[in-house]
Amino acid sequence: MANAPDDSTRRDFAAYYEGIKGRPPRPTLVRAVSSFARPGFAVDLGCGDGRDTIELLRRGWRVLAIDSNEEGIGRLRARDDLPEEAALETRVARIEASAWPPADLINASFVLPLLAPADFGRVWKRIGASLVPGGRFSGQLYGPNDGWADRPGLSILDRDAVERLASGFAVELLDEVESDEPTAKGAPKHWHVFHLVLRKP
Ligand SMILES: C[S@@+](CC[C@H](N)C(=O)[O-])C[C@H]1O[C@@H](n2cnc3c(N)ncnc32)[C@H](O)[C@@H]1O
């Protein structure tokens, strides 16, 4: 299939989905969605098994959920807590190769660092351009002290770079956190994460 991940990536995320099963929505998503007076249209980039998508649907939002891994999308579609009348469209596709309609909210939880540096700037521009005025972005970026910062092919950004990305938005949350916690698959890891909620003026 075009844009499909290779087998090792597929296996990695199968273990990840098992590890995060049943976890609540990300605080960044909850913060962003709670700031809207009424439900709108959201795009969930790298939705995985849908922990954030489900929260949006539960709150009456229409959602386009995109993930390159068909198992993630399959798990989302099979969830017991998927509301019956869910206004959900799913797409198995890479973010770099995707376009989406104008949105009130673009959520990208723990996925943008997985983009290749060569693609990151273009995707970030597309996120900004596709938000309607008053729309919000929520998600995470990784900093240079992150345990995965030396892995090739990841987009790692220092604080200055993150602040540059946030300029032009109203910053509702820019929380830089370093911690030592196991990954979803149980491996020890040092995390250096920027948690973001940004509003387009
Ligand atoms: C770390 S998981 C995060 C999943 C979910 N957002 C969460 O917070 O639990 C990253 C997800 O992004 C997907 N992903 C990774 N790179 C991607 C890309 N370039 N385009 C689309 N999805 C991607 C993976 O398949 C995986 O489901």
PDB file of C-alpha atoms and ligand atoms in Angstrom:
ATOM      1  CA  MET A   1       0.000   0.000   0.000  1.00  0.00           C
ATOM      2  CA  ALA A   2       1.269   3.505  -0.774  1.00  0.00           C
ATOM      3  CA  ASN A   3       2.465   5.377   2.281  1.00  0.00           C
ATOM      4  CA  ALA A   4       2.375   2.245   4.459  1.00  0.00           C
ATOM      5  CA  PRO A   5       4.944   1.987   7.255  1.00  0.00           C
ATOM      6  CA  ASP A   6       7.592  -0.737   6.989  1.00  0.00           C
ATOM      7  CA  ASP A   7       7.206  -3.939   9.005  1.00  0.00           C
ATOM      8  CA  SER A   8       9.418  -2.904  11.925  1.00  0.00           C
ATOM      9  CA  THR A   9       7.474   0.356  12.336  1.00  0.00           C
ATOM     10  CA  ARG A  10       4.244  -1.619  12.192  1.00  0.00           C
ATOM     11  CA  ARG A  11       5.462  -3.985  14.940  1.00  0.00           C
ATOM     12  CA  ASP A  12       6.722  -1.085  17.080  1.00  0.00           C
ATOM     13  CA  PHE A  13       3.352   0.613  17.037  1.00  0.00           C
ATOM     14  CA  ALA A  14       1.424  -2.644  17.652  1.00  0.00           C
ATOM     15  CA  ALA A  15       3.275  -2.884  20.996  1.00  0.00           C
ATOM     16  CA  TYR A  16       2.695   0.841  21.610  1.00  0.00           C
ATOM     17  CA  TYR A  17      -1.070   0.522  21.045  1.00  0.00           C
ATOM     18  CA  GLU A  18      -1.170  -2.409  23.485  1.00  0.00           C
ATOM     19  CA  GLY A  19       0.821  -0.368  26.039  1.00  0.00           C
ATOM     20  CA  ILE A  20      -1.470   2.683  25.941  1.00  0.00           C
ATOM     21  CA  LYS A  21      -4.764   0.805  25.731  1.00  0.00           C
ATOM     22  CA  GLY A  22      -7.436   2.484  27.884  1.00  0.00           C
ATOM     23  CA  ARG A  23      -5.360   5.577  28.689  1.00  0.00           C
ATOM     24  CA  PRO A  24      -7.233   8.899  28.984  1.00  0.00           C
ATOM     25  CA  PRO A  25      -6.987  11.720  26.424  1.00  0.00           C
ATOM     26  CA  ARG A  26      -3.858  13.876  26.451  1.00  0.00           C
ATOM     27  CA  PRO A  27      -4.087  16.936  28.748  1.00  0.00           C
ATOM     28  CA  THR A  28      -3.100  19.195  25.811  1.00  0.00           C
ATOM     29  CA  LEU A  29      -6.092  17.971  23.799  1.00  0.00           C
ATOM     30  CA  VAL A  30      -8.421  18.365  26.788  1.00  0.00           C
ATOM     31  CA  ARG A  31      -7.145  21.888  27.398  1.00  0.00           C
ATOM     32  CA  ALA A  32      -7.537  22.930  23.767  1.00  0.00           C
ATOM     33  CA  VAL A  33     -10.991  21.445  23.262  1.00  0.00           C
ATOM     34  CA  SER A  34     -12.253  22.852  26.577  1.00  0.00           C
ATOM     35  CA  SER A  35     -11.464  26.369  25.331  1.00  0.00           C
ATOM     36  CA  PHE A  36     -14.089  26.261  22.585  1.00  0.00           C
ATOM     37  CA  ALA A  37     -17.617  27.471  23.292  1.00  0.00           C
ATOM     38  CA  ARG A  38     -19.102  24.842  20.975  1.00  0.00           C
ATOM     39  CA  PRO A  39     -18.003  21.761  19.054  1.00  0.00           C
ATOM     40  CA  GLY A  40     -16.451  22.163  15.620  1.00  0.00           C
ATOM     41  CA  PHE A  41     -14.308  20.241  13.151  1.00  0.00           C
ATOM     42  CA  ALA A  42     -10.995  18.709  14.267  1.00  0.00           C
ATOM     43  CA  VAL A  43      -8.161  16.887  12.542  1.00  0.00           C
ATOM     44  CA  ASP A  44      -6.278  14.367  14.702  1.00  0.00           C
ATOM     45  CA  LEU A  45      -2.866  13.783  13.110  1.00  0.00           C
ATOM     46  CA  GLY A  46      -1.171  10.515  14.116  1.00  0.00           C
ATOM     47  CA  CYS A  47      -4.350   9.548  15.972  1.00  0.00           C
ATOM     48  CA  GLY A  48      -3.067   6.076  16.932  1.00  0.00           C
ATOM     49  CA  ASP A  49      -5.828   4.047  18.563  1.00  0.00           C
ATOM     50  CA  GLY A  50      -7.825   7.222  19.090  1.00  0.00           C
ATOM     51  CA  ARG A  51      -7.488   8.225  22.724  1.00  0.00           C
ATOM     52  CA  ASP A  52      -7.888  11.903  21.686  1.00  0.00           C
ATOM     53  CA  THR A  53     -10.281  11.298  18.780  1.00  0.00           C
ATOM     54  CA  ILE A  54     -12.710   9.533  21.135  1.00  0.00           C
ATOM     55  CA  GLU A  55     -12.702  12.509  23.504  1.00  0.00           C
ATOM     56  CA  LEU A  56     -13.462  14.894  20.636  1.00  0.00           C
ATOM     57  CA  LEU A  57     -16.318  12.695  19.391  1.00  0.00           C
ATOM     58  CA  ARG A  58     -17.667  12.346  22.932  1.00  0.00           C
ATOM     59  CA  ARG A  59     -17.846  16.157  23.062  1.00  0.00           C
ATOM     60  CA  GLY A  60     -19.777  16.324  19.796  1.00  0.00           C
ATOM     61  CA  TRP A  61     -16.938  17.282  17.435  1.00  0.00           C
ATOM     62  CA  ARG A  62     -16.621  16.107  13.826  1.00  0.00           C
ATOM     63  CA  VAL A  63     -13.222  14.463  13.400  1.00  0.00           C
ATOM     64  CA  LEU A  64     -10.909  13.507  10.575  1.00  0.00           C
ATOM     65  CA  ALA A  65      -8.418  11.056  12.128  1.00  0.00           C
ATOM     66  CA  ILE A  66      -5.241  10.356  10.139  1.00  0.00           C
ATOM     67  CA  ASP A  67      -2.589   7.734  10.874  1.00  0.00           C
ATOM     68  CA  SER A  68      -0.102   5.942   8.648  1.00  0.00           C
ATOM     69  CA  ASN A  69      -0.637   2.673  10.511  1.00  0.00           C
ATOM     70  CA  GLU A  70      -3.730   0.749   9.513  1.00  0.00           C
ATOM     71  CA  GLU A  71      -3.685  -1.142  12.827  1.00  0.00           C
ATOM     72  CA  GLY A  72      -4.081   2.153  14.713  1.00  0.00           C
ATOM     73  CA  ILE A  73      -7.044   3.137  12.555  1.00  0.00           C
ATOM     74  CA  GLY A  74      -8.492  -0.381  12.899  1.00  0.00           C
ATOM     75  CA  ARG A  75      -8.227  -0.199  16.682  1.00  0.00           C
ATOM     76  CA  LEU A  76      -9.911   3.218  16.701  1.00  0.00           C
ATOM     77  CA  ARG A  77     -12.789   1.930  14.547  1.00  0.00           C
ATOM     78  CA  ALA A  78     -13.197  -1.126  16.817  1.00  0.00           C
ATOM     79  CA  ARG A  79     -13.256   0.762  20.141  1.00  0.00           C
ATOM     80  CA  ASP A  80     -16.134  -0.049  22.510  1.00  0.00           C
ATOM     81  CA  ASP A  81     -16.376   3.614  23.473  1.00  0.00           C
ATOM     82  CA  LEU A  82     -16.791   4.914  19.898  1.00  0.00           C
ATOM     83  CA  PRO A  83     -20.066   6.883  20.072  1.00  0.00           C
ATOM     84  CA  GLU A  84     -22.780   5.316  17.887  1.00  0.00           C
ATOM     85  CA  GLU A  85     -23.480   8.446  15.866  1.00  0.00           C
ATOM     86  CA  ALA A  86     -19.812   9.444  15.675  1.00  0.00           C
ATOM     87  CA  ALA A  87     -19.073  12.021  12.960  1.00  0.00           C
ATOM     88  CA  LEU A  88     -15.761  10.313  12.219  1.00  0.00           C
ATOM     89  CA  GLU A  89     -13.752  10.026   9.021  1.00  0.00           C
ATOM     90  CA  THR A  90     -10.551   7.991   9.155  1.00  0.00           C
ATOM     91  CA  ARG A  91      -7.658   7.897   6.745  1.00  0.00           C
ATOM     92  CA  VAL A  92      -4.609   5.602   6.587  1.00  0.00           C
ATOM     93  CA  ALA A  93      -2.039   8.060   5.268  1.00  0.00           C
ATOM     94  CA  ARG A  94       1.206   9.787   6.115  1.00  0.00           C
ATOM     95  CA  ILE A  95       0.852  13.317   7.444  1.00  0.00           C
ATOM     96  CA  GLU A  96       3.527  14.581   5.043  1.00  0.00           C
ATOM     97  CA  ALA A  97       1.457  13.343   2.097  1.00  0.00           C
ATOM     98  CA  SER A  98      -1.906  14.538   3.419  1.00  0.00           C
ATOM     99  CA  ALA A  99      -4.073  17.574   2.922  1.00  0.00           C
ATOM    100  CA  TRP A 100      -7.137  18.270   5.061  1.00  0.00           C
ATOM    101  CA  PRO A 101      -9.949  20.828   5.064  1.00  0.00           C
ATOM    102  CA  PRO A 102      -9.848  24.030   7.170  1.00  0.00           C
ATOM    103  CA  ALA A 103     -10.219  23.036  10.833  1.00  0.00           C
ATOM    104  CA  ASP A 104     -11.103  24.567  14.196  1.00  0.00           C
ATOM    105  CA  LEU A 105      -8.630  22.294  15.955  1.00  0.00           C
ATOM    106  CA  ILE A 106      -5.588  20.374  14.788  1.00  0.00           C
ATOM    107  CA  ASN A 107      -4.328  17.899  17.342  1.00  0.00           C
ATOM    108  CA  ALA A 108      -1.000  16.100  16.931  1.00  0.00           C
ATOM    109  CA  SER A 109      -0.157  14.220  20.123  1.00  0.00           C
ATOM    110  CA  PHE A 110       3.380  12.801  20.222  1.00  0.00           C
ATOM    111  CA  VAL A 111       3.663  12.483  16.463  1.00  0.00           C
ATOM    112  CA  LEU A 112       5.297  15.576  14.920  1.00  0.00           C
ATOM    113  CA  PRO A 113       8.780  14.616  16.262  1.00  0.00           C
ATOM    114  CA  LEU A 114       8.476  11.464  14.148  1.00  0.00           C
ATOM    115  CA  LEU A 115       8.473  13.513  10.939  1.00  0.00           C
ATOM    116  CA  ALA A 116      11.733  13.759   9.022  1.00  0.00           C
ATOM    117  CA  PRO A 117      13.372  17.177   9.494  1.00  0.00           C
ATOM    118  CA  ALA A 118      13.053  17.750   5.731  1.00  0.00           C
ATOM    119  CA  ASP A 119       9.257  17.463   5.999  1.00  0.00           C
ATOM    120  CA  PHE A 120       8.658  19.186   9.310  1.00  0.00           C
ATOM    121  CA  GLY A 121       8.621  22.832   8.162  1.00  0.00           C
ATOM    122  CA  ARG A 122       6.188  22.130   5.331  1.00  0.00           C
ATOM    123  CA  VAL A 123       3.810  20.239   7.659  1.00  0.00           C
ATOM    124  CA  TRP A 124       3.997  22.981  10.283  1.00  0.00           C
ATOM    125  CA  LYS A 125       3.094  25.591   7.642  1.00  0.00           C
ATOM    126  CA  ARG A 126       0.181  23.434   6.490  1.00  0.00           C
ATOM    127  CA  ILE A 127      -1.091  23.156  10.071  1.00  0.00           C
ATOM    128  CA  GLY A 128      -0.994  26.936  10.501  1.00  0.00           C
ATOM    129  CA  ALA A 129      -2.577  27.624   7.116  1.00  0.00           C
ATOM    130  CA  SER A 130      -5.407  25.140   7.615  1.00  0.00           C
ATOM    131  CA  LEU A 131      -6.511  26.464  11.010  1.00  0.00           C
ATOM    132  CA  VAL A 132      -9.404  28.914  10.799  1.00  0.00           C
ATOM    133  CA  PRO A 133      -8.973  32.228  12.687  1.00  0.00           C
ATOM    134  CA  GLY A 134      -9.543  31.433  16.368  1.00  0.00           C
ATOM    135  CA  GLY A 135      -8.612  27.799  15.702  1.00  0.00           C
ATOM    136  CA  ARG A 136      -6.177  25.911  17.904  1.00  0.00           C
ATOM    137  CA  PHE A 137      -3.226  23.534  17.646  1.00  0.00           C
ATOM    138  CA  SER A 138      -2.488  21.051  20.439  1.00  0.00           C
ATOM    139  CA  GLY A 139       0.392  18.610  20.594  1.00  0.00           C
ATOM    140  CA  GLN A 140       3.994  17.870  21.544  1.00  0.00           C
ATOM    141  CA  LEU A 141       7.515  18.448  20.262  1.00  0.00           C
ATOM    142  CA  TYR A 142      10.753  16.898  21.547  1.00  0.00           C
ATOM    143  CA  GLY A 143      13.753  18.874  22.799  1.00  0.00           C
ATOM    144  CA  PRO A 144      17.498  18.162  22.436  1.00  0.00           C
ATOM    145  CA  ASN A 145      17.804  16.407  25.823  1.00  0.00           C
ATOM    146  CA  ASP A 146      15.268  13.788  24.861  1.00  0.00           C
ATOM    147  CA  GLY A 147      16.570  10.211  24.985  1.00  0.00           C
ATOM    148  CA  TRP A 148      15.626   9.749  21.324  1.00  0.00           C
ATOM    149  CA  ALA A 149      17.211  12.993  20.114  1.00  0.00           C
ATOM    150  CA  ASP A 150      20.166  11.133  18.541  1.00  0.00           C
ATOM    151  CA  ARG A 151      17.986   8.814  16.507  1.00  0.00           C
ATOM    152  CA  PRO A 152      18.280   9.622  12.841  1.00  0.00           C
ATOM    153  CA  GLY A 153      15.291  11.043  11.012  1.00  0.00           C
ATOM    154  CA  LEU A 154      13.473  12.662  13.933  1.00  0.00           C
ATOM    155  CA  SER A 155      12.513  16.343  14.190  1.00  0.00           C
ATOM    156  CA  ILE A 156      14.096  17.643  17.403  1.00  0.00           C
ATOM    157  CA  LEU A 157      13.723  21.327  18.290  1.00  0.00           C
ATOM    158  CA  ASP A 158      15.293  23.480  20.971  1.00  0.00           C
ATOM    159  CA  ARG A 159      13.330  26.068  22.919  1.00  0.00           C
ATOM    160  CA  ASP A 160      14.244  28.926  20.577  1.00  0.00           C
ATOM    161  CA  ALA A 161      13.000  26.946  17.605  1.00  0.00           C
ATOM    162  CA  VAL A 162       9.774  26.061  19.418  1.00  0.00           C
ATOM    163  CA  GLU A 163       9.224  29.715  20.316  1.00  0.00           C
ATOM    164  CA  ARG A 164       9.774  30.667  16.679  1.00  0.00           C
ATOM    165  CA  LEU A 165       7.163  28.111  15.609  1.00  0.00           C
ATOM    166  CA  ALA A 166       4.755  29.531  18.171  1.00  0.00           C
ATOM    167  CA  SER A 167       5.247  33.132  17.097  1.00  0.00           C
ATOM    168  CA  GLY A 168       2.265  34.279  15.111  1.00  0.00           C
ATOM    169  CA  PHE A 169      -0.008  32.294  17.435  1.00  0.00           C
ATOM    170  CA  ALA A 170      -1.382  33.251  20.832  1.00  0.00           C
ATOM    171  CA  VAL A 171       0.408  30.862  23.187  1.00  0.00           C
ATOM    172  CA  GLU A 172      -2.106  29.290  25.571  1.00  0.00           C
ATOM    173  CA  LEU A 173       0.334  26.624  26.781  1.00  0.00           C
ATOM    174  CA  LEU A 174       4.051  26.151  26.231  1.00  0.00           C
ATOM    175  CA  ASP A 175       5.170  23.772  28.907  1.00  0.00           C
ATOM    176  CA  GLU A 176       8.731  22.402  28.720  1.00  0.00           C
ATOM    177  CA  VAL A 177       9.069  19.230  30.780  1.00  0.00           C
ATOM    178  CA  GLU A 178      12.014  16.901  31.409  1.00  0.00           C
ATOM    179  CA  SER A 179      11.302  13.621  33.169  1.00  0.00           C
ATOM    180  CA  ASP A 180      12.428  10.017  33.459  1.00  0.00           C
ATOM    181  CA  GLU A 181       9.544   7.706  32.774  1.00  0.00           C
ATOM    182  CA  PRO A 182       9.141   4.416  30.966  1.00  0.00           C
ATOM    183  CA  THR A 183       7.821   4.446  27.408  1.00  0.00           C
ATOM    184  CA  ALA A 184       4.448   2.894  26.580  1.00  0.00           C
ATOM    185  CA  LYS A 185       6.390  -0.286  25.846  1.00  0.00           C
ATOM    186  CA  GLY A 186       8.033  -0.234  29.281  1.00  0.00           C
ATOM    187  CA  ALA A 187      11.571   0.864  28.287  1.00  0.00           C
ATOM    188  CA  PRO A 188      13.335   3.465  30.468  1.00  0.00           C
ATOM    189  CA  LYS A 189      13.587   6.866  28.809  1.00  0.00           C
ATOM    190  CA  HIS A 190      14.526  10.472  29.479  1.00  0.00           C
ATOM    191  CA  TRP A 191      11.819  12.722  28.050  1.00  0.00           C
ATOM    192  CA  HIS A 192      12.294  16.338  26.974  1.00  0.00           C
ATOM    193  CA  VAL A 193       8.917  17.453  25.763  1.00  0.00           C
ATOM    194  CA  PHE A 194       7.274  20.743  24.834  1.00  0.00           C
ATOM    195  CA  HIS A 195       3.521  20.573  25.416  1.00  0.00           C
ATOM    196  CA  LEU A 196       1.737  23.127  23.264  1.00  0.00           C
ATOM    197  CA  VAL A 197      -1.670  24.711  22.887  1.00  0.00           C
ATOM    198  CA  LEU A 198      -1.644  27.573  20.365  1.00  0.00           C
ATOM    199  CA  ARG A 199      -4.468  29.744  19.075  1.00  0.00           C
ATOM    200  CA  LYS A 200      -4.443  31.283  15.629  1.00  0.00           C
ATOM    201  CA  PRO A 201      -5.408  34.970  15.964  1.00  0.00           C
TER     202      PRO A 201
HETATM  203  C1  LIG B   1       3.511   7.837  19.563  1.00  0.00           C
HETATM  204  S1  LIG B   1       2.067   7.415  18.665  1.00  0.00           S
HETATM  205  C2  LIG B   1       0.882   8.620  19.249  1.00  0.00           C
HETATM  206  C3  LIG B   1      -0.534   8.166  19.042  1.00  0.00           C
HETATM  207  C4  LIG B   1      -1.586   9.081  19.684  1.00  0.00           C
HETATM  208  N1  LIG B   1      -1.595  10.393  19.077  1.00  0.00           N
HETATM  209  C5  LIG B   1      -1.321   9.186  21.160  1.00  0.00           C
HETATM  210  O1  LIG B   1      -1.088  10.275  21.659  1.00  0.00           O
HETATM  211  O2  LIG B   1      -1.359   8.148  21.828  1.00  0.00           O
HETATM  212  C6  LIG B   1       2.402   8.025  17.066  1.00  0.00           C
HETATM  213  C7  LIG B   1       1.333   7.648  16.047  1.00  0.00           C
HETATM  214  O3  LIG B   1       1.596   8.382  14.866  1.00  0.00           O
HETATM  215  C8  LIG B   1       1.587   7.515  13.752  1.00  0.00           C
HETATM  216  N2  LIG B   1       2.556   8.079  12.807  1.00  0.00           N
HETATM  217  C9  LIG B   1       3.903   8.090  12.912  1.00  0.00           C
HETATM  218  N3  LIG B   1       4.447   8.765  11.883  1.00  0.00           N
HETATM  219  C10 LIG B   1       3.406   9.165  11.108  1.00  0.00           C
HETATM  220  C11 LIG B   1       3.302   9.896   9.894  1.00  0.00           C
HETATM  221  N4  LIG B   1       4.383  10.341   9.284  1.00  0.00           N
HETATM  222  N5  LIG B   1       2.073  10.129   9.384  1.00  0.00           N
HETATM  223  C12 LIG B   1       0.961   9.665  10.011  1.00  0.00           C
HETATM  224  N6  LIG B   1       0.993   8.969  11.159  1.00  0.00           N
HETATM  225  C13 LIG B   1       2.194   8.729  11.700  1.00  0.00           C
HETATM  226  C14 LIG B   1       1.939   6.135  14.271  1.00  0.00           C
HETATM  227  O4  LIG B   1       1.425   5.134  13.443  1.00  0.00           O
HETATM  228  C15 LIG B   1       1.305   6.175  15.659  1.00  0.00           C
HETATM  229  O5  LIG B   1      -0.026   5.722  15.629  1.00  0.00           O
END
